[in-house]
Tab-separated table of C-alpha atoms in Angstrom:
chain	number	residue	atom	x	y	z
A	1	UNK	CA	35.267	-45.758	100.274
A	2	UNK	CA	34.935	-48.111	103.121
A	3	UNK	CA	33.717	-51.654	102.590
A	4	UNK	CA	32.287	-53.855	105.238
A	5	UNK	CA	33.731	-57.321	105.568
A	6	UNK	CA	31.735	-60.079	103.917
A	7	UNK	CA	28.632	-60.971	105.901
A	8	UNK	CA	28.839	-57.910	108.128
A	9	UNK	CA	26.246	-55.176	107.726
A	10	UNK	CA	27.232	-52.947	110.578
A	11	UNK	CA	30.548	-51.201	111.036
A	12	UNK	CA	32.962	-52.716	113.580
A	13	UNK	CA	33.272	-51.144	116.968
A	14	UNK	CA	36.796	-49.977	116.421
A	15	UNK	CA	38.048	-48.817	113.115
A	16	UNK	CA	41.689	-48.020	112.829
A	17	UNK	CA	42.749	-45.918	109.892
A	18	UNK	CA	46.107	-46.801	108.441
A	19	UNK	CA	47.567	-44.501	105.803
A	20	UNK	CA	50.068	-45.796	103.370
A	21	UNK	CA	51.499	-44.267	100.221
A	22	UNK	CA	50.464	-46.280	97.191
A	23	UNK	CA	52.259	-44.129	94.616
A	24	UNK	CA	54.403	-41.055	94.805
A	25	UNK	CA	52.341	-39.034	92.398
A	26	UNK	CA	49.511	-38.365	92.983
A	27	UNK	CA	49.413	-39.220	96.682
A	28	UNK	CA	46.708	-41.704	97.318
A	29	UNK	CA	45.759	-42.794	100.803
A	30	UNK	CA	43.922	-45.970	101.595
A	31	UNK	CA	41.836	-46.595	104.645
A	32	UNK	CA	41.877	-50.141	106.105
A	33	UNK	CA	39.836	-51.851	108.757
A	34	UNK	CA	41.379	-53.357	111.876
A	35	UNK	CA	43.671	-56.336	111.387
A	36	UNK	CA	41.024	-58.857	112.330
A	37	UNK	CA	38.715	-57.638	109.596
A	38	UNK	CA	41.490	-57.255	106.991
A	39	UNK	CA	41.548	-60.955	106.334
A	40	UNK	CA	37.867	-61.007	105.655
A	41	UNK	CA	37.840	-58.071	103.232
A	42	UNK	CA	38.241	-58.424	99.521
A	43	UNK	CA	41.918	-58.226	98.581
A	44	UNK	CA	41.287	-56.851	95.079
A	45	UNK	CA	43.253	-53.706	94.264
A	46	UNK	CA	41.536	-50.401	94.604
A	47	UNK	CA	40.462	-48.372	91.555
A	48	UNK	CA	43.150	-45.835	92.353
A	49	UNK	CA	45.831	-48.490	91.971
A	50	UNK	CA	44.412	-49.637	88.619
A	51	UNK	CA	44.592	-46.154	87.222
A	52	UNK	CA	48.143	-45.488	88.234
A	53	UNK	CA	50.585	-45.668	85.352
A	54	UNK	CA	52.767	-48.736	85.257
A	55	UNK	CA	55.476	-47.005	83.184
A	56	UNK	CA	55.792	-43.380	84.315
A	57	UNK	CA	59.006	-42.973	82.337
A	58	UNK	CA	57.291	-44.002	79.080
A	59	UNK	CA	54.527	-41.525	79.733
A	60	UNK	CA	57.019	-38.752	80.356
A	61	UNK	CA	58.877	-39.592	77.126
A	62	UNK	CA	55.646	-39.582	75.091
A	63	UNK	CA	54.604	-36.184	76.527
A	64	UNK	CA	57.926	-34.676	75.438
A	65	UNK	CA	58.586	-36.506	72.160
A	66	UNK	CA	54.966	-36.546	70.845
A	67	UNK	CA	54.492	-32.767	70.362
A	68	UNK	CA	58.024	-32.417	68.979
A	69	UNK	CA	57.278	-35.141	66.364
A	70	UNK	CA	53.914	-33.499	65.520
A	71	UNK	CA	55.580	-30.122	65.011
A	72	UNK	CA	58.323	-31.670	62.905
A	73	UNK	CA	55.773	-33.363	60.633
A	74	UNK	CA	53.791	-30.167	60.269
A	75	UNK	CA	56.887	-28.164	59.336
A	76	UNK	CA	57.965	-30.829	56.824
A	77	UNK	CA	54.521	-30.707	55.156
A	78	UNK	CA	54.584	-26.885	55.081
A	79	UNK	CA	58.084	-26.555	53.620
A	80	UNK	CA	58.020	-29.548	51.315
A	81	UNK	CA	55.059	-28.433	49.239
A	82	UNK	CA	52.061	-27.883	51.450
A	83	UNK	CA	52.039	-24.197	50.609
A	84	UNK	CA	52.535	-24.664	46.812
A	85	UNK	CA	50.114	-26.103	44.288
A	86	UNK	CA	51.768	-28.427	41.793
A	87	UNK	CA	50.401	-30.168	38.699
A	88	UNK	CA	52.040	-32.030	35.870
A	89	UNK	CA	49.915	-30.759	32.961
A	90	UNK	CA	49.474	-27.110	33.747
A	91	UNK	CA	51.405	-23.913	32.989
A	92	UNK	CA	51.657	-20.441	34.402
A	93	UNK	CA	50.753	-17.688	31.961
A	94	UNK	CA	52.932	-15.058	33.555
A	95	UNK	CA	54.028	-13.480	30.225
A	96	UNK	CA	50.523	-13.265	28.815
A	97	UNK	CA	48.952	-9.967	27.752
A	98	UNK	CA	45.435	-9.090	26.651
A	99	UNK	CA	45.160	-8.116	22.998
A	100	UNK	CA	42.291	-6.013	21.662
A	101	UNK	CA	41.901	-4.910	18.058
A	102	UNK	CA	41.212	-1.275	17.027
A	103	UNK	CA	38.183	-2.431	15.011
A	104	UNK	CA	35.542	-4.979	15.889
A	105	UNK	CA	34.697	-7.838	13.586
A	106	UNK	CA	34.627	-11.612	13.119
A	107	UNK	CA	37.983	-13.371	13.361
A	108	UNK	CA	38.406	-15.589	10.309
A	109	UNK	CA	41.941	-16.880	10.910
A	110	UNK	CA	44.233	-17.282	13.918
A	111	UNK	CA	47.937	-17.225	12.962
A	112	UNK	CA	49.452	-18.341	16.284
A	113	UNK	CA	48.998	-21.427	18.441
A	114	UNK	CA	48.729	-21.845	22.194
A	115	UNK	CA	51.883	-20.940	24.139
A	116	UNK	CA	53.664	-19.926	20.982
A	117	UNK	CA	56.102	-17.066	21.584
A	118	UNK	CA	55.541	-13.992	19.434
A	119	UNK	CA	57.423	-10.769	18.798
A	120	UNK	CA	56.454	-7.320	17.688
A	121	UNK	CA	55.094	-7.247	14.124
A	122	UNK	CA	53.939	-10.899	14.014
A	123	UNK	CA	50.449	-11.581	12.610
A	124	UNK	CA	48.251	-12.882	15.394
A	125	UNK	CA	44.811	-13.127	13.783
A	126	UNK	CA	42.873	-11.868	10.810
A	127	UNK	CA	39.506	-10.088	10.951
A	128	UNK	CA	36.995	-10.499	8.132
A	129	UNK	CA	37.645	-7.498	5.799
A	130	UNK	CA	34.334	-7.793	3.818
A	131	UNK	CA	32.220	-5.447	5.979
A	132	UNK	CA	34.996	-2.855	5.937
A	133	UNK	CA	35.456	-3.183	2.209
A	134	UNK	CA	31.740	-2.546	1.687
A	135	UNK	CA	31.928	0.586	3.848
A	136	UNK	CA	35.053	1.734	1.972
A	137	UNK	CA	33.384	1.282	-1.427
A	138	UNK	CA	30.301	3.178	-0.225
A	139	UNK	CA	32.499	6.036	1.024
A	140	UNK	CA	34.384	6.122	-2.299
A	141	UNK	CA	31.061	6.298	-4.196
A	142	UNK	CA	29.862	9.113	-1.922
A	143	UNK	CA	33.137	10.992	-2.508
A	144	UNK	CA	32.886	10.585	-6.324
A	145	UNK	CA	29.282	11.824	-6.241
A	146	UNK	CA	30.258	14.856	-4.125
A	147	UNK	CA	33.199	15.583	-6.448
A	148	UNK	CA	30.910	15.544	-9.487
A	149	UNK	CA	28.407	17.817	-7.729
A	150	UNK	CA	31.233	20.199	-6.807
A	151	UNK	CA	32.512	20.201	-10.403
A	152	UNK	CA	28.962	20.984	-11.624
A	153	UNK	CA	28.679	23.867	-9.108
A	154	UNK	CA	32.079	25.253	-10.158
A	155	UNK	CA	31.020	25.127	-13.840
A	156	UNK	CA	27.718	26.883	-13.030
A	157	UNK	CA	29.628	29.484	-11.077
A	158	UNK	CA	31.972	30.141	-13.995
A	159	UNK	CA	29.003	30.345	-16.370
A	160	UNK	CA	27.310	32.912	-14.110
A	161	UNK	CA	30.503	34.992	-13.932
A	162	UNK	CA	30.656	34.937	-17.694
A	163	UNK	CA	26.996	35.986	-17.900
A	164	UNK	CA	27.541	38.855	-15.493
A	165	UNK	CA	30.539	40.075	-17.544
A	166	UNK	CA	28.521	39.857	-20.744
A	167	UNK	CA	25.628	41.738	-19.142
A	168	UNK	CA	27.995	44.502	-18.043
A	169	UNK	CA	29.367	44.775	-21.560
A	170	UNK	CA	25.842	44.917	-22.968
A	171	UNK	CA	24.884	47.664	-20.562
A	172	UNK	CA	27.988	49.676	-21.449
A	173	UNK	CA	27.365	49.232	-25.163
A	174	UNK	CA	23.669	50.155	-24.791
A	175	UNK	CA	24.587	53.262	-22.858
A	176	UNK	CA	26.925	54.393	-25.549
A	177	UNK	CA	24.489	53.691	-28.379
A	178	UNK	CA	21.281	54.960	-26.865
A	179	UNK	CA	20.329	58.614	-27.274
A	180	UNK	CA	18.622	58.512	-23.908
A	181	UNK	CA	21.716	57.191	-22.148
A	182	UNK	CA	22.349	60.581	-20.810
A	183	UNK	CA	19.050	60.579	-18.962
A	184	UNK	CA	19.447	59.268	-15.370
A	185	UNK	CA	15.943	57.689	-15.368
A	186	UNK	CA	16.687	55.740	-18.566
A	187	UNK	CA	19.957	54.552	-17.164
A	188	UNK	CA	18.213	53.179	-14.118
A	189	UNK	CA	15.696	51.332	-16.263
A	190	UNK	CA	18.512	49.824	-18.330
A	191	UNK	CA	20.283	48.630	-15.213
A	192	UNK	CA	17.127	46.907	-13.932
A	193	UNK	CA	16.615	45.231	-17.279
A	194	UNK	CA	20.219	44.020	-17.316
A	195	UNK	CA	19.895	42.717	-13.755
A	196	UNK	CA	16.754	40.808	-14.675
A	197	UNK	CA	18.456	39.248	-17.662
A	198	UNK	CA	21.354	37.826	-15.607
A	199	UNK	CA	19.085	36.692	-12.760
A	200	UNK	CA	20.289	39.016	-9.952
């Protein structure tokens, strides 16, 4: 940007453009007025000169070393525990198994403590036996009642067999004693009477 010398509002008749390299990177060119107007212009540095780095070597080192340090810090955090959770008062239950009883009921006693190792055959907990004992007593009573009923039925069966045998003997005796036993009609009547007497 071109600035007019102080007090001058119109451009000079001749403007000579001088190009000089202010810095090697990036290349910045500065336009100057003729030598007679140079003395009158403001000698403050241009904004391009203010923005140029004063220590290019430091900048180059920071561009190389900065990312390397950031990557090194990230890798240290990752490998030193960033991927693992750690606590002082916790434990990993890797050797834990789920235990389910074969019967359901209320647990009245636990025989093991937390994190206590156990082996096969150890008592772990006790289930309230009272409901099962009531069911067992009821089943025993039902079995005894059924056994008594069966014994009564067997006795009745044996009595009926004895009655049938007695009726057969009576029929045979009556046939031998009766004068009409030779008559087929009378024999049929005697059989019916014997059958009625034994309940067949």
